[in-house]
Short mmCIF file of C-alpha atoms and ligand atoms in Angstrom, two decimals:
data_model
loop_
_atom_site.label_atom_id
_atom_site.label_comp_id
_atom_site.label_asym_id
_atom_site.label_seq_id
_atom_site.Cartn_x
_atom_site.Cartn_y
_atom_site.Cartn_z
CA UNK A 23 88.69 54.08 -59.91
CA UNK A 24 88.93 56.83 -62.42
CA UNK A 25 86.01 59.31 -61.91
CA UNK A 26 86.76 62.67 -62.13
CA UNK A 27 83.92 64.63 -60.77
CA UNK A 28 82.50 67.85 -59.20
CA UNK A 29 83.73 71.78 -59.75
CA UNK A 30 86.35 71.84 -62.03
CA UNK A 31 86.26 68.64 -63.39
CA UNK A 32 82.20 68.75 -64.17
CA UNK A 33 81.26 70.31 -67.62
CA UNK A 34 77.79 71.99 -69.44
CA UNK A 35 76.70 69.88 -72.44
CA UNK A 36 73.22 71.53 -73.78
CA UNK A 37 72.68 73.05 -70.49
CA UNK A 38 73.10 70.04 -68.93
CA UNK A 39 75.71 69.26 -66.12
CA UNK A 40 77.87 66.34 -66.67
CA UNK A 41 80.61 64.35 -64.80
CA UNK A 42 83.20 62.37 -66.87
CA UNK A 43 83.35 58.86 -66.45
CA UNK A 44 87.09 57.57 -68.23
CA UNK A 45 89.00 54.46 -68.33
CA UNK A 46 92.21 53.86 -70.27
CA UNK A 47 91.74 56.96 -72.16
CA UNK A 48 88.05 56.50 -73.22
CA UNK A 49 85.53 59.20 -72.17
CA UNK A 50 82.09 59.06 -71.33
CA UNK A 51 80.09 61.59 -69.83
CA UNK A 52 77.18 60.96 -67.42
CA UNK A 53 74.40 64.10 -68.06
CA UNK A 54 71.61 65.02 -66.00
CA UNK A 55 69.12 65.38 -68.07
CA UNK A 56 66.31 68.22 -67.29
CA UNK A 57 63.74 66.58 -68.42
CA UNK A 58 62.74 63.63 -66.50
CA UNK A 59 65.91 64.23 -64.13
CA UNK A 60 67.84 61.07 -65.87
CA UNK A 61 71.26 60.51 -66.62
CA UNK A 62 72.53 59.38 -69.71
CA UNK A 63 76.21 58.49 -69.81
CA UNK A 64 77.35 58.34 -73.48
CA UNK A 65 80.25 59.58 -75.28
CA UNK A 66 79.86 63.33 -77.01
CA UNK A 67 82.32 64.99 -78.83
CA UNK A 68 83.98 67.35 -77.17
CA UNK A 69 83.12 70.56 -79.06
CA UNK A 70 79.86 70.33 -78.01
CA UNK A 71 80.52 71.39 -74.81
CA UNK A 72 80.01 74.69 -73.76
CA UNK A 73 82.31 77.52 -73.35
CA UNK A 74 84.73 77.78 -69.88
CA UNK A 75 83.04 81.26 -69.23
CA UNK A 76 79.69 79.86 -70.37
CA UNK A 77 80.32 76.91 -67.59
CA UNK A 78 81.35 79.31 -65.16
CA UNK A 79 78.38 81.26 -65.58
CA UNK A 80 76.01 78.29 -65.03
CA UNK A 81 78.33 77.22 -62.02
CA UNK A 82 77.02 80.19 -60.38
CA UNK A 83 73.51 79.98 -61.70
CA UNK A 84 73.05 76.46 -59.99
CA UNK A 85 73.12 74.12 -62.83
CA UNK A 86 75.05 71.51 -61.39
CA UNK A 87 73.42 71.36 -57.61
CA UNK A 88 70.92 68.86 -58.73
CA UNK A 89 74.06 66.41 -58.74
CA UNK A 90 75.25 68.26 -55.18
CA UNK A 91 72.04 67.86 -53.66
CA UNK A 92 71.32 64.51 -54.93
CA UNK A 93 67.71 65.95 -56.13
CA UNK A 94 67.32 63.51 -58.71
CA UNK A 95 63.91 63.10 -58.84
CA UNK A 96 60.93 63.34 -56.58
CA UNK A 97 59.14 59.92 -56.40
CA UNK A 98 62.01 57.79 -55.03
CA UNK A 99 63.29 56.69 -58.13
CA UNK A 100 66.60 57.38 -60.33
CA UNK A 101 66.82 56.38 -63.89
CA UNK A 102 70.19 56.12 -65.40
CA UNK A 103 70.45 55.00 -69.27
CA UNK A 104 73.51 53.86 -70.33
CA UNK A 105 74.14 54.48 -74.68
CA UNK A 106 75.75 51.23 -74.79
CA UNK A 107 76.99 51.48 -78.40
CA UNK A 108 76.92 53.99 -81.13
CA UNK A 109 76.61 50.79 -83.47
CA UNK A 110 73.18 50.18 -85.39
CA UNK A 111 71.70 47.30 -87.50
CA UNK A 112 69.12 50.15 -89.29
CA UNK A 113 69.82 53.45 -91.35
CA UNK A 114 66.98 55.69 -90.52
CA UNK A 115 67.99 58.76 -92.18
CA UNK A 116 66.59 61.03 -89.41
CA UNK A 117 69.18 58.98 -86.96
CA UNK A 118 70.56 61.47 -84.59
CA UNK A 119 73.91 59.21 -83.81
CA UNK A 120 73.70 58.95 -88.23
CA UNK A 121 74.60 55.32 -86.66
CA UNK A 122 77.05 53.19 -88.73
CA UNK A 123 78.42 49.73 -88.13
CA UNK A 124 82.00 51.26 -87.01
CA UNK A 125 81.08 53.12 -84.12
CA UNK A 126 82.13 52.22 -80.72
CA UNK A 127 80.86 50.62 -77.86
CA UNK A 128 80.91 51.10 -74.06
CA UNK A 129 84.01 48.89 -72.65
CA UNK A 130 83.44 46.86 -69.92
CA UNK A 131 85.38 48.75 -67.19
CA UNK A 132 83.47 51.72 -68.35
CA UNK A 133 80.44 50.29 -67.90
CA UNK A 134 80.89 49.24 -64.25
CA UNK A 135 81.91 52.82 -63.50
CA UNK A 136 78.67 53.88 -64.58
CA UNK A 137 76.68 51.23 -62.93
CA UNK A 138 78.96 52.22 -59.61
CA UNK A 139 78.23 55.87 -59.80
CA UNK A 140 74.51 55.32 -60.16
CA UNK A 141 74.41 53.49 -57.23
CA UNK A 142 76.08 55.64 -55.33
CA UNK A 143 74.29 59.16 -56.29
CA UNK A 144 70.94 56.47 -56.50
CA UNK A 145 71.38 56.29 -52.38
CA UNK A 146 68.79 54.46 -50.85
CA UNK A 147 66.49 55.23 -53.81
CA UNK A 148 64.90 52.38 -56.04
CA UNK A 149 67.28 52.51 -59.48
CA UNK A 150 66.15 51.88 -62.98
CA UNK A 151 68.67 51.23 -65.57
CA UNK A 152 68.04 51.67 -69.14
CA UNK A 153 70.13 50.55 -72.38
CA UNK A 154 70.42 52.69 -75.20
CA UNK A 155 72.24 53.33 -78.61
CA UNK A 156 72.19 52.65 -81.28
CA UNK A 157 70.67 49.67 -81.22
CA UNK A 158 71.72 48.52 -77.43
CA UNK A 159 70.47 44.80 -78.60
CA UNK A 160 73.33 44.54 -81.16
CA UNK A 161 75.77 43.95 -78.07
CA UNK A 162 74.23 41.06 -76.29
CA UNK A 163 76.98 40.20 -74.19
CA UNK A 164 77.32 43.92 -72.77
CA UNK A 165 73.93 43.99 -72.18
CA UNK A 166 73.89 41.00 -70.06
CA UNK A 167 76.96 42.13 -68.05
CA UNK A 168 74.63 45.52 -67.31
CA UNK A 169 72.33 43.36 -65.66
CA UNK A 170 74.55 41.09 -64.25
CA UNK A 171 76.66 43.40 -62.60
CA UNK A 172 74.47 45.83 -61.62
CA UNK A 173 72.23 43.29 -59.39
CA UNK A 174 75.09 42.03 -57.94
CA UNK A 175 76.35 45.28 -56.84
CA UNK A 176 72.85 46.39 -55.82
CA UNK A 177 72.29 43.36 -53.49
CA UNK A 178 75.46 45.32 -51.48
CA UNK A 179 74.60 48.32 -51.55
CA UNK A 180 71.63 50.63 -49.68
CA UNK A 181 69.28 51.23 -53.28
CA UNK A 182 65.84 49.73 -52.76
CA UNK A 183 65.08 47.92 -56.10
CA UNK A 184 66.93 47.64 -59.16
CA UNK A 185 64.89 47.10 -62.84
CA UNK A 186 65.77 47.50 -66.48
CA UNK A 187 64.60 48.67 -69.34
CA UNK A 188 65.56 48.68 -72.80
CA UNK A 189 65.14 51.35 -75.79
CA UNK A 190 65.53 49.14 -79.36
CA UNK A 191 64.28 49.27 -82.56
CA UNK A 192 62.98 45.29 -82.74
CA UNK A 193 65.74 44.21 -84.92
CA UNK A 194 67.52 41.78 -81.59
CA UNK A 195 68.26 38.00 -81.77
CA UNK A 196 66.80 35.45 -79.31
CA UNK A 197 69.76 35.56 -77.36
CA UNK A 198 68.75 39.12 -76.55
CA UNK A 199 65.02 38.37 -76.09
CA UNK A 200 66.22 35.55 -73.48
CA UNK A 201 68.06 38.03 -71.52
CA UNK A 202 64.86 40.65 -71.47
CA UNK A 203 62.58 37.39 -70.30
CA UNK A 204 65.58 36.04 -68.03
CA UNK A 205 65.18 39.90 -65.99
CA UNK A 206 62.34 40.65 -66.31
CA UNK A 207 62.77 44.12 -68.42
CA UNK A 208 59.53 46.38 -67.12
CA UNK A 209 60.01 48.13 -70.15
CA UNK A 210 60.51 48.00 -73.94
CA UNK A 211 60.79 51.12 -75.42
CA UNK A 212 60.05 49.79 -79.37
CA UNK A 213 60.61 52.66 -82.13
CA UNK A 214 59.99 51.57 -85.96
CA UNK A 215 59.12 53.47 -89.24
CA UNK A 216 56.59 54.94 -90.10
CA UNK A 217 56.23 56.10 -93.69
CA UNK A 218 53.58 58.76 -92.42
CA UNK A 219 55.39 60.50 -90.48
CA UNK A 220 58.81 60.29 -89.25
CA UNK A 221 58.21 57.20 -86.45
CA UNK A 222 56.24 55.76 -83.82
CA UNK A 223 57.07 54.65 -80.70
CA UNK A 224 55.94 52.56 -77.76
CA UNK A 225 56.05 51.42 -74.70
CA UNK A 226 55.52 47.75 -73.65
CA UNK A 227 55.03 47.64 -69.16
CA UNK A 228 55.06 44.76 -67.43
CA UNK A 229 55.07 42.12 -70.34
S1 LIG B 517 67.17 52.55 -85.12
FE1 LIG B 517 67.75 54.36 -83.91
S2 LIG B 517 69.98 54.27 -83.68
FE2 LIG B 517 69.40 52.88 -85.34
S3 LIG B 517 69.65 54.07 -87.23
FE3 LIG B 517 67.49 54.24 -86.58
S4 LIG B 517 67.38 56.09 -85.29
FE4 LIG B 517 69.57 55.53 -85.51
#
């Protein structure tokens, strides 16, 4: 396994600590996000990284002991989501990824990294895995190996519970529907248009 991690190796996106996650050449980094203490493994250009001196400052300011302490979050829970593929089936023009049909998705080897590593900073926590994009629905067959491999590798390891959620825009086949019903997905994050504003979002629980 490939995961280059801690000190040296860890970097400052936004703020935000994050350990790479590579196979065969292809990077993803895994953040931890501030806000609800999540990690989002995705791949970011490089140059938006911060500075070596700017890194080295945060080093010393703490920024990264949320991943050495394992403080995660505080109700027992750690939510990883996983930007499956930059790829899209929409064109909002207010896309942050400005998503096209060429960009790339998360390999297969990569994935199970990810799914590995949250388990093993997860502990004996209860794990929720989340797939994002783009439009995480265009790669049905990735999506069901997230699920796939992640219970199997729960079911031997100490993390409590594992569920999934899923962050789409609506646009997904049947073959993707079956595989939300299949696992029971606790959540649908659902984000469309609206000509009002920019767009609306929400949250389906325990459909
Ligand atoms: S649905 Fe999301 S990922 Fe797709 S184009 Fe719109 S904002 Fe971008």
């Amino acid at each position: 396994m490939i995961i280059n991690e801690c000190n040296d190796e860890m970097k400052l996106w936004n703020g935000l600590p994050a350990i790479l996650i590579e196979d065969n050449g292809e990077k993803n980094w895994a953040f931890f996000t501030k806000i609800d203490n999540d990690i989002v493994v995705g791949r970011f250009p490089e140059n938006d990284f911060y500075s070596k001196e700017q890194y080295e400052k945060a080093k010393e300011n703490g920024a990264f002991n949320c991943y050495r302490n394992r403080q995660i979050s505080e109700n027992n829970t750690m939510k990883v989501v996983l930007c499956l593929t930059e790829k899209c089936n929409c064109r909002c023009r207010y896309c942050f990824l400005d998503a096209e049909n060429v960009g790339i998705s998360m390999s297969t080897q990569v994935l199970h990294k990810a799914i590995d590593k949250a388990i093993e900073i997860a502990g004996n926590r209860h794990l929720i895995i989340t797939a994002f994009g783009g439009e995480p629905g265009i790669e049905g067959e990735l999506l069901k190996e997230m699920v796939t491999y992640a219970c199997k590798q729960v079911a031997a390891s100490p993390v409590k519970s594992c569920n999934f959620s899923i962050s789409t825009n609506g646009i997904i086949g049947d073959n993707v529907i079956d595989i939300l019903l299949e696992n029971k997905f606790k959540s649908i994050y659902y984000g469309w248009w609206n000509p009002r504003s920019t767009r609306f979002s929400k949250t389906l629980s325990q459909w």
